[in-house]
Amino acid sequence: MAMPRESSLRIIVTGLIATHRFQGGVTWDYLNVVLGLKRLGHDVYYLEDTGGWPYHLDGAIAYDPKPTVDHLAGVMAAFGLAANWAYHFPTRPQWFGLSDRKREEVVRSADMLINVSGTLERPDRYRQAKKLVYVDTDPVFTQIKAAGSDPEFRARVNAHDVHFSFGETLGEELPDTGHLWHPTRQPVVLDEWRSTAAPRNAFTTVMNWSSYDVIRYRGRTYGQKDIEFVKFLDLPQRVSPIPLELALHKAVSWPSQEADPGRCGSAPREILRERGWRIVDPIEVCADFASYRRYIQASKGEWSVAKNAYVAGRSGWFSCRSACYLAAGRPVVVQDTGFSRALPVGEGIVSFSSLEEAEAGIREVEGNYERHAKAAREIAEAYFDSGKVLARLLAIAMNLKAAPSIPLDEHGSP
């Protein structure tokens, strides 16, 4: 099957930029896809129709569409996409951005709709697009739910023609959903992230303590970052005086299985500070796309755990955020989810599975910083370049016989 209009496709990308307007990292999760496709010469539109109600900083539902719409319009205008977006405000159902007539024409004529993170509430409403593509950014959770624990979710996944997953090495213990999950990874528009400024002296990360409930499959529990993080509480004391900083969302309670009576009911933030972690407010330091990028570029590198489900499911997931650190020439010391089978580790990316390995990883980067910083950017160029990642995704989705070659194959191996 030849690619329609070989030089250009009309592509719709979905996301959560408006819904989560206070999280700069969320903006980049989808912006890197939209900009990457635009840089490849395609006619790209961003569409947000999640059914998720936008919110204020205090968590209250936003009934006035103006702040949410203004935020999305500003992001799109900043990157030359002022006329290429549509947003459905669900609190008082209303469309913004493209006119109804133009939006319907774009959907009707689209060669492809890429549903990133499965954000569309009703993908069946967009069946007029020639091809619906699902990009799973939350592996393990996605496969367990799609296999039958959530019939409504499975129906949404089934509505798509082609399926990709950031889980490049999904474990055999996970259920067979009946879909072919092509491995892919986070695209990064590299020239948006290059930095020549000297970093400050801190390893950082931006993280949610927990996002939603654990999920169970065959007697095993698959949970959030809080479950993994408690294994590394004493890391700052072990690497002192090297600063470890967390731009931390939602650290409200300990994991249900974590019952250390020595904590005496203290909230996670209190204990983290006592153990030497530097805690900053992400709303103050990285709430929009520009400040999020500056925060990463100003960091010496990243240290981070992954969601427990990604680790336990040996998914091979690698963070969008970590990929941006690499693109900025900032090394990452990150918990291995199985990605060491798909990405080079040891320089630029230093993986760990234990507290001792995490300590050794930070000391290794600290002691050989220039070498690791150089390797970080080189890995970004070889493995996360939006042009390479997205060209391959499009080729597979359009059933082309020869997908562009990048270091990634159907089994997630280099």
PDB file of C-alpha atoms in Angstrom, residues 115-309:
ATOM      1  CA  ASN A 115      -4.656   8.691  19.684  1.00  0.00           C
ATOM      2  CA  VAL A 116      -1.739   9.299  22.039  1.00  0.00           C
ATOM      3  CA  SER A 117      -2.354   7.835  25.509  1.00  0.00           C
ATOM      4  CA  GLY A 118      -5.809   6.715  24.422  1.00  0.00           C
ATOM      5  CA  THR A 119      -7.094  10.159  25.353  1.00  0.00           C
ATOM      6  CA  LEU A 120     -10.181  10.193  23.126  1.00  0.00           C
ATOM      7  CA  GLU A 121     -13.366   9.551  25.076  1.00  0.00           C
ATOM      8  CA  ARG A 122     -15.146   8.126  22.021  1.00  0.00           C
ATOM      9  CA  PRO A 123     -12.705   7.097  19.265  1.00  0.00           C
ATOM     10  CA  ASP A 124     -15.595   5.568  17.316  1.00  0.00           C
ATOM     11  CA  ARG A 125     -16.781   9.116  16.614  1.00  0.00           C
ATOM     12  CA  TYR A 126     -13.625   9.631  14.533  1.00  0.00           C
ATOM     13  CA  ARG A 127     -13.988   6.561  12.369  1.00  0.00           C
ATOM     14  CA  GLN A 128     -14.103   8.765   9.262  1.00  0.00           C
ATOM     15  CA  ALA A 129     -10.327   9.161   9.483  1.00  0.00           C
ATOM     16  CA  LYS A 130      -8.723   6.594   7.195  1.00  0.00           C
ATOM     17  CA  LYS A 131      -6.699   4.999  10.001  1.00  0.00           C
ATOM     18  CA  LEU A 132      -6.996   5.151  13.783  1.00  0.00           C
ATOM     19  CA  VAL A 133      -3.715   4.576  15.626  1.00  0.00           C
ATOM     20  CA  TYR A 134      -3.463   3.884  19.369  1.00  0.00           C
ATOM     21  CA  VAL A 135      -0.257   4.806  21.203  1.00  0.00           C
ATOM     22  CA  ASP A 136      -0.075   3.187  24.644  1.00  0.00           C
ATOM     23  CA  THR A 137       2.018   5.377  26.944  1.00  0.00           C
ATOM     24  CA  ASP A 138       1.034   3.493  30.121  1.00  0.00           C
ATOM     25  CA  PRO A 139       2.097  -0.118  29.510  1.00  0.00           C
ATOM     26  CA  VAL A 140       1.107  -2.961  31.841  1.00  0.00           C
ATOM     27  CA  PHE A 141      -1.905  -0.972  33.066  1.00  0.00           C
ATOM     28  CA  THR A 142      -3.107  -0.798  29.461  1.00  0.00           C
ATOM     29  CA  GLN A 143      -2.634  -4.501  28.733  1.00  0.00           C
ATOM     30  CA  ILE A 144      -4.320  -5.681  31.953  1.00  0.00           C
ATOM     31  CA  LYS A 145      -7.310  -3.424  31.431  1.00  0.00           C
ATOM     32  CA  ALA A 146      -7.592  -4.231  27.723  1.00  0.00           C
ATOM     33  CA  ALA A 147      -7.444  -7.968  28.406  1.00  0.00           C
ATOM     34  CA  GLY A 148     -10.735  -7.854  30.222  1.00  0.00           C
ATOM     35  CA  SER A 149     -10.591  -6.102  33.575  1.00  0.00           C
ATOM     36  CA  ASP A 150     -12.230  -3.034  31.978  1.00  0.00           C
ATOM     37  CA  PRO A 151     -14.644  -3.864  29.104  1.00  0.00           C
ATOM     38  CA  GLU A 152     -15.320  -0.214  28.272  1.00  0.00           C
ATOM     39  CA  PHE A 153     -11.596   0.470  27.989  1.00  0.00           C
ATOM     40  CA  ARG A 154     -11.128  -2.625  25.833  1.00  0.00           C
ATOM     41  CA  ALA A 155     -13.826  -1.386  23.458  1.00  0.00           C
ATOM     42  CA  ARG A 156     -11.965   1.914  23.064  1.00  0.00           C
ATOM     43  CA  VAL A 157      -8.711   0.101  22.300  1.00  0.00           C
ATOM     44  CA  ASN A 158     -10.499  -2.195  19.837  1.00  0.00           C
ATOM     45  CA  ALA A 159     -11.764   0.837  17.905  1.00  0.00           C
ATOM     46  CA  HIS A 160      -8.262   1.386  16.474  1.00  0.00           C
ATOM     47  CA  ASP A 161      -6.586  -0.173  13.461  1.00  0.00           C
ATOM     48  CA  VAL A 162      -2.947  -0.171  14.622  1.00  0.00           C
ATOM     49  CA  HIS A 163      -1.517  -0.346  18.143  1.00  0.00           C
ATOM     50  CA  PHE A 164       1.821   0.881  19.493  1.00  0.00           C
ATOM     51  CA  SER A 165       3.235   0.749  23.019  1.00  0.00           C
ATOM     52  CA  PHE A 166       6.004   2.450  24.963  1.00  0.00           C
ATOM     53  CA  GLY A 167       6.375  -0.964  26.566  1.00  0.00           C
ATOM     54  CA  GLU A 168       9.211  -2.108  24.312  1.00  0.00           C
ATOM     55  CA  THR A 169       9.843  -5.340  26.227  1.00  0.00           C
ATOM     56  CA  LEU A 170       6.456  -6.275  27.685  1.00  0.00           C
ATOM     57  CA  GLY A 171       6.830  -9.276  29.969  1.00  0.00           C
ATOM     58  CA  GLU A 172       5.393 -12.677  29.063  1.00  0.00           C
ATOM     59  CA  GLU A 173       3.468 -12.785  32.341  1.00  0.00           C
ATOM     60  CA  LEU A 174       1.187 -10.031  31.075  1.00  0.00           C
ATOM     61  CA  PRO A 175      -2.080 -10.997  29.364  1.00  0.00           C
ATOM     62  CA  ASP A 176      -2.492 -11.334  25.611  1.00  0.00           C
ATOM     63  CA  THR A 177      -4.946  -8.616  24.676  1.00  0.00           C
ATOM     64  CA  GLY A 178      -5.427  -9.889  21.130  1.00  0.00           C
ATOM     65  CA  HIS A 179      -3.652  -6.826  19.693  1.00  0.00           C
ATOM     66  CA  LEU A 180      -0.248  -6.578  18.023  1.00  0.00           C
ATOM     67  CA  TRP A 181       1.583  -4.017  20.153  1.00  0.00           C
ATOM     68  CA  HIS A 182       4.328  -2.546  17.978  1.00  0.00           C
ATOM     69  CA  PRO A 183       7.113  -1.208  20.229  1.00  0.00           C
ATOM     70  CA  THR A 184       7.791   2.490  19.904  1.00  0.00           C
ATOM     71  CA  ARG A 185       9.219   5.199  22.080  1.00  0.00           C
ATOM     72  CA  GLN A 186       8.896   8.864  22.937  1.00  0.00           C
ATOM     73  CA  PRO A 187       9.777  11.214  20.068  1.00  0.00           C
ATOM     74  CA  VAL A 188      11.705  14.341  21.022  1.00  0.00           C
ATOM     75  CA  VAL A 189      12.179  17.370  18.768  1.00  0.00           C
ATOM     76  CA  LEU A 190      15.881  17.651  19.463  1.00  0.00           C
ATOM     77  CA  ASP A 191      16.516  21.267  18.520  1.00  0.00           C
ATOM     78  CA  GLU A 192      13.893  22.388  21.064  1.00  0.00           C
ATOM     79  CA  TRP A 193      15.987  20.921  23.888  1.00  0.00           C
ATOM     80  CA  ARG A 194      19.636  21.641  23.123  1.00  0.00           C
ATOM     81  CA  SER A 195      21.266  23.674  25.881  1.00  0.00           C
ATOM     82  CA  THR A 196      24.689  25.313  26.134  1.00  0.00           C
ATOM     83  CA  ALA A 197      24.150  26.760  29.625  1.00  0.00           C
ATOM     84  CA  ALA A 198      26.098  25.321  32.550  1.00  0.00           C
ATOM     85  CA  PRO A 199      23.792  23.267  34.795  1.00  0.00           C
ATOM     86  CA  ARG A 200      23.316  23.926  38.491  1.00  0.00           C
ATOM     87  CA  ASN A 201      24.513  21.388  41.018  1.00  0.00           C
ATOM     88  CA  ALA A 202      21.431  19.179  41.471  1.00  0.00           C
ATOM     89  CA  PHE A 203      20.005  15.941  40.153  1.00  0.00           C
ATOM     90  CA  THR A 204      16.284  16.539  39.711  1.00  0.00           C
ATOM     91  CA  THR A 205      13.059  14.962  38.531  1.00  0.00           C
ATOM     92  CA  VAL A 206       9.413  15.923  38.113  1.00  0.00           C
ATOM     93  CA  MET A 207       7.014  13.310  39.462  1.00  0.00           C
ATOM     94  CA  ASN A 208       3.618  12.340  40.784  1.00  0.00           C
ATOM     95  CA  TRP A 209       3.827  10.342  44.001  1.00  0.00           C
ATOM     96  CA  SER A 210       0.790   8.376  42.861  1.00  0.00           C
ATOM     97  CA  SER A 211      -1.734   8.940  40.066  1.00  0.00           C
ATOM     98  CA  TYR A 212      -4.499   6.343  40.398  1.00  0.00           C
ATOM     99  CA  ASP A 213      -5.346   3.080  42.125  1.00  0.00           C
ATOM    100  CA  VAL A 214      -3.279  -0.076  41.903  1.00  0.00           C
ATOM    101  CA  ILE A 215      -4.451  -2.805  39.553  1.00  0.00           C
ATOM    102  CA  ARG A 216      -4.387  -6.574  40.215  1.00  0.00           C
ATOM    103  CA  TYR A 217      -3.792  -9.439  37.835  1.00  0.00           C
ATOM    104  CA  ARG A 218      -3.293 -13.109  38.682  1.00  0.00           C
ATOM    105  CA  GLY A 219      -2.650 -12.376  42.318  1.00  0.00           C
ATOM    106  CA  ARG A 220      -0.065  -9.662  41.651  1.00  0.00           C
ATOM    107  CA  THR A 221      -0.431  -5.982  42.420  1.00  0.00           C
ATOM    108  CA  TYR A 222       0.774  -3.347  39.951  1.00  0.00           C
ATOM    109  CA  GLY A 223       1.036   0.140  41.385  1.00  0.00           C
ATOM    110  CA  GLN A 224       2.505   3.605  41.203  1.00  0.00           C
ATOM    111  CA  LYS A 225       5.805   5.363  41.884  1.00  0.00           C
ATOM    112  CA  ASP A 226       5.200   5.588  45.638  1.00  0.00           C
ATOM    113  CA  ILE A 227       5.680   1.818  45.942  1.00  0.00           C
ATOM    114  CA  GLU A 228       9.111   2.003  44.317  1.00  0.00           C
ATOM    115  CA  PHE A 229      10.233   5.266  45.897  1.00  0.00           C
ATOM    116  CA  VAL A 230      10.072   3.986  49.485  1.00  0.00           C
ATOM    117  CA  LYS A 231      12.932   1.606  48.610  1.00  0.00           C
ATOM    118  CA  PHE A 232      15.216   4.619  48.046  1.00  0.00           C
ATOM    119  CA  LEU A 233      14.281   6.952  50.904  1.00  0.00           C
ATOM    120  CA  ASP A 234      17.828   7.006  52.297  1.00  0.00           C
ATOM    121  CA  LEU A 235      19.554   7.777  48.996  1.00  0.00           C
ATOM    122  CA  PRO A 236      20.301  11.478  49.731  1.00  0.00           C
ATOM    123  CA  GLN A 237      22.182  10.521  52.893  1.00  0.00           C
ATOM    124  CA  ARG A 238      24.222   7.965  50.941  1.00  0.00           C
ATOM    125  CA  VAL A 239      25.273  10.388  48.178  1.00  0.00           C
ATOM    126  CA  SER A 240      25.616  13.525  50.316  1.00  0.00           C
ATOM    127  CA  PRO A 241      26.582  16.272  49.598  1.00  0.00           C
ATOM    128  CA  ILE A 242      25.230  15.732  46.060  1.00  0.00           C
ATOM    129  CA  PRO A 243      21.748  17.384  46.053  1.00  0.00           C
ATOM    130  CA  LEU A 244      18.694  15.344  44.997  1.00  0.00           C
ATOM    131  CA  GLU A 245      15.657  17.485  44.172  1.00  0.00           C
ATOM    132  CA  LEU A 246      12.031  16.470  43.558  1.00  0.00           C
ATOM    133  CA  ALA A 247       9.446  18.664  41.851  1.00  0.00           C
ATOM    134  CA  LEU A 248       6.757  16.621  43.540  1.00  0.00           C
ATOM    135  CA  HIS A 249       3.019  16.346  42.863  1.00  0.00           C
ATOM    136  CA  LYS A 250       0.435  14.612  45.076  1.00  0.00           C
ATOM    137  CA  ALA A 251       2.543  13.223  47.918  1.00  0.00           C
ATOM    138  CA  VAL A 252      -0.413  12.727  50.235  1.00  0.00           C
ATOM    139  CA  SER A 253      -0.159   9.243  51.757  1.00  0.00           C
ATOM    140  CA  TRP A 254       2.095   6.191  51.926  1.00  0.00           C
ATOM    141  CA  PRO A 255       1.432   3.081  49.825  1.00  0.00           C
ATOM    142  CA  SER A 256      -1.174   0.842  51.475  1.00  0.00           C
ATOM    143  CA  GLN A 257       1.362  -1.951  51.972  1.00  0.00           C
ATOM    144  CA  GLU A 258       3.906   0.416  53.533  1.00  0.00           C
ATOM    145  CA  ALA A 259       3.369   0.270  57.288  1.00  0.00           C
ATOM    146  CA  ASP A 260       6.529   1.465  59.015  1.00  0.00           C
ATOM    147  CA  PRO A 261       5.456   2.351  62.565  1.00  0.00           C
ATOM    148  CA  GLY A 262       8.576   4.489  62.898  1.00  0.00           C
ATOM    149  CA  ARG A 263       6.982   7.071  60.619  1.00  0.00           C
ATOM    150  CA  CYS A 264       4.325   7.802  63.259  1.00  0.00           C
ATOM    151  CA  GLY A 265       1.791   8.957  60.699  1.00  0.00           C
ATOM    152  CA  SER A 266       4.042  11.569  59.090  1.00  0.00           C
ATOM    153  CA  ALA A 267       3.137  12.632  55.546  1.00  0.00           C
ATOM    154  CA  PRO A 268       5.550  11.636  52.751  1.00  0.00           C
ATOM    155  CA  ARG A 269       6.790  15.196  52.176  1.00  0.00           C
ATOM    156  CA  GLU A 270       7.825  15.518  55.838  1.00  0.00           C
ATOM    157  CA  ILE A 271       9.751  12.247  55.845  1.00  0.00           C
ATOM    158  CA  LEU A 272      11.365  13.003  52.484  1.00  0.00           C
ATOM    159  CA  ARG A 273      12.684  16.325  53.761  1.00  0.00           C
ATOM    160  CA  GLU A 274      13.924  14.658  56.951  1.00  0.00           C
ATOM    161  CA  ARG A 275      15.806  12.099  54.850  1.00  0.00           C
ATOM    162  CA  GLY A 276      17.559  14.839  52.887  1.00  0.00           C
ATOM    163  CA  TRP A 277      15.416  15.211  49.766  1.00  0.00           C
ATOM    164  CA  ARG A 278      15.044  18.750  48.445  1.00  0.00           C
ATOM    165  CA  ILE A 279      11.327  19.290  47.656  1.00  0.00           C
ATOM    166  CA  VAL A 280      10.107  22.037  45.298  1.00  0.00           C
ATOM    167  CA  ASP A 281       6.638  22.933  44.062  1.00  0.00           C
ATOM    168  CA  PRO A 282       6.209  21.944  40.387  1.00  0.00           C
ATOM    169  CA  ILE A 283       3.607  24.690  39.960  1.00  0.00           C
ATOM    170  CA  GLU A 284       6.322  27.208  40.795  1.00  0.00           C
ATOM    171  CA  VAL A 285       9.205  25.698  38.831  1.00  0.00           C
ATOM    172  CA  CYS A 286       7.739  23.905  35.782  1.00  0.00           C
ATOM    173  CA  ALA A 287       4.024  24.565  35.315  1.00  0.00           C
ATOM    174  CA  ASP A 288       4.178  25.493  31.612  1.00  0.00           C
ATOM    175  CA  PHE A 289       6.126  24.248  28.611  1.00  0.00           C
ATOM    176  CA  ALA A 290       8.770  26.981  28.816  1.00  0.00           C
ATOM    177  CA  SER A 291       9.531  26.688  32.547  1.00  0.00           C
ATOM    178  CA  TYR A 292       9.496  22.871  32.345  1.00  0.00           C
ATOM    179  CA  ARG A 293      12.130  22.983  29.612  1.00  0.00           C
ATOM    180  CA  ARG A 294      14.228  25.480  31.577  1.00  0.00           C
ATOM    181  CA  TYR A 295      14.012  23.309  34.697  1.00  0.00           C
ATOM    182  CA  ILE A 296      15.366  20.275  32.855  1.00  0.00           C
ATOM    183  CA  GLN A 297      18.057  22.244  31.028  1.00  0.00           C
ATOM    184  CA  ALA A 298      19.233  23.803  34.316  1.00  0.00           C
ATOM    185  CA  SER A 299      19.575  20.398  36.022  1.00  0.00           C
ATOM    186  CA  LYS A 300      22.849  18.465  36.255  1.00  0.00           C
ATOM    187  CA  GLY A 301      20.898  15.327  35.412  1.00  0.00           C
ATOM    188  CA  GLU A 302      17.908  13.257  36.444  1.00  0.00           C
ATOM    189  CA  TRP A 303      17.449  10.655  39.143  1.00  0.00           C
ATOM    190  CA  SER A 304      14.082   8.899  39.168  1.00  0.00           C
ATOM    191  CA  VAL A 305      12.142   5.756  39.937  1.00  0.00           C
ATOM    192  CA  ALA A 306       9.410   4.377  37.647  1.00  0.00           C
ATOM    193  CA  LYS A 307       5.875   3.248  38.359  1.00  0.00           C
ATOM    194  CA  ASN A 308       5.823  -0.082  40.151  1.00  0.00           C
ATOM    195  CA  ALA A 309       3.770  -1.597  37.312  1.00  0.00           C
TER     196      ALA A 309
END
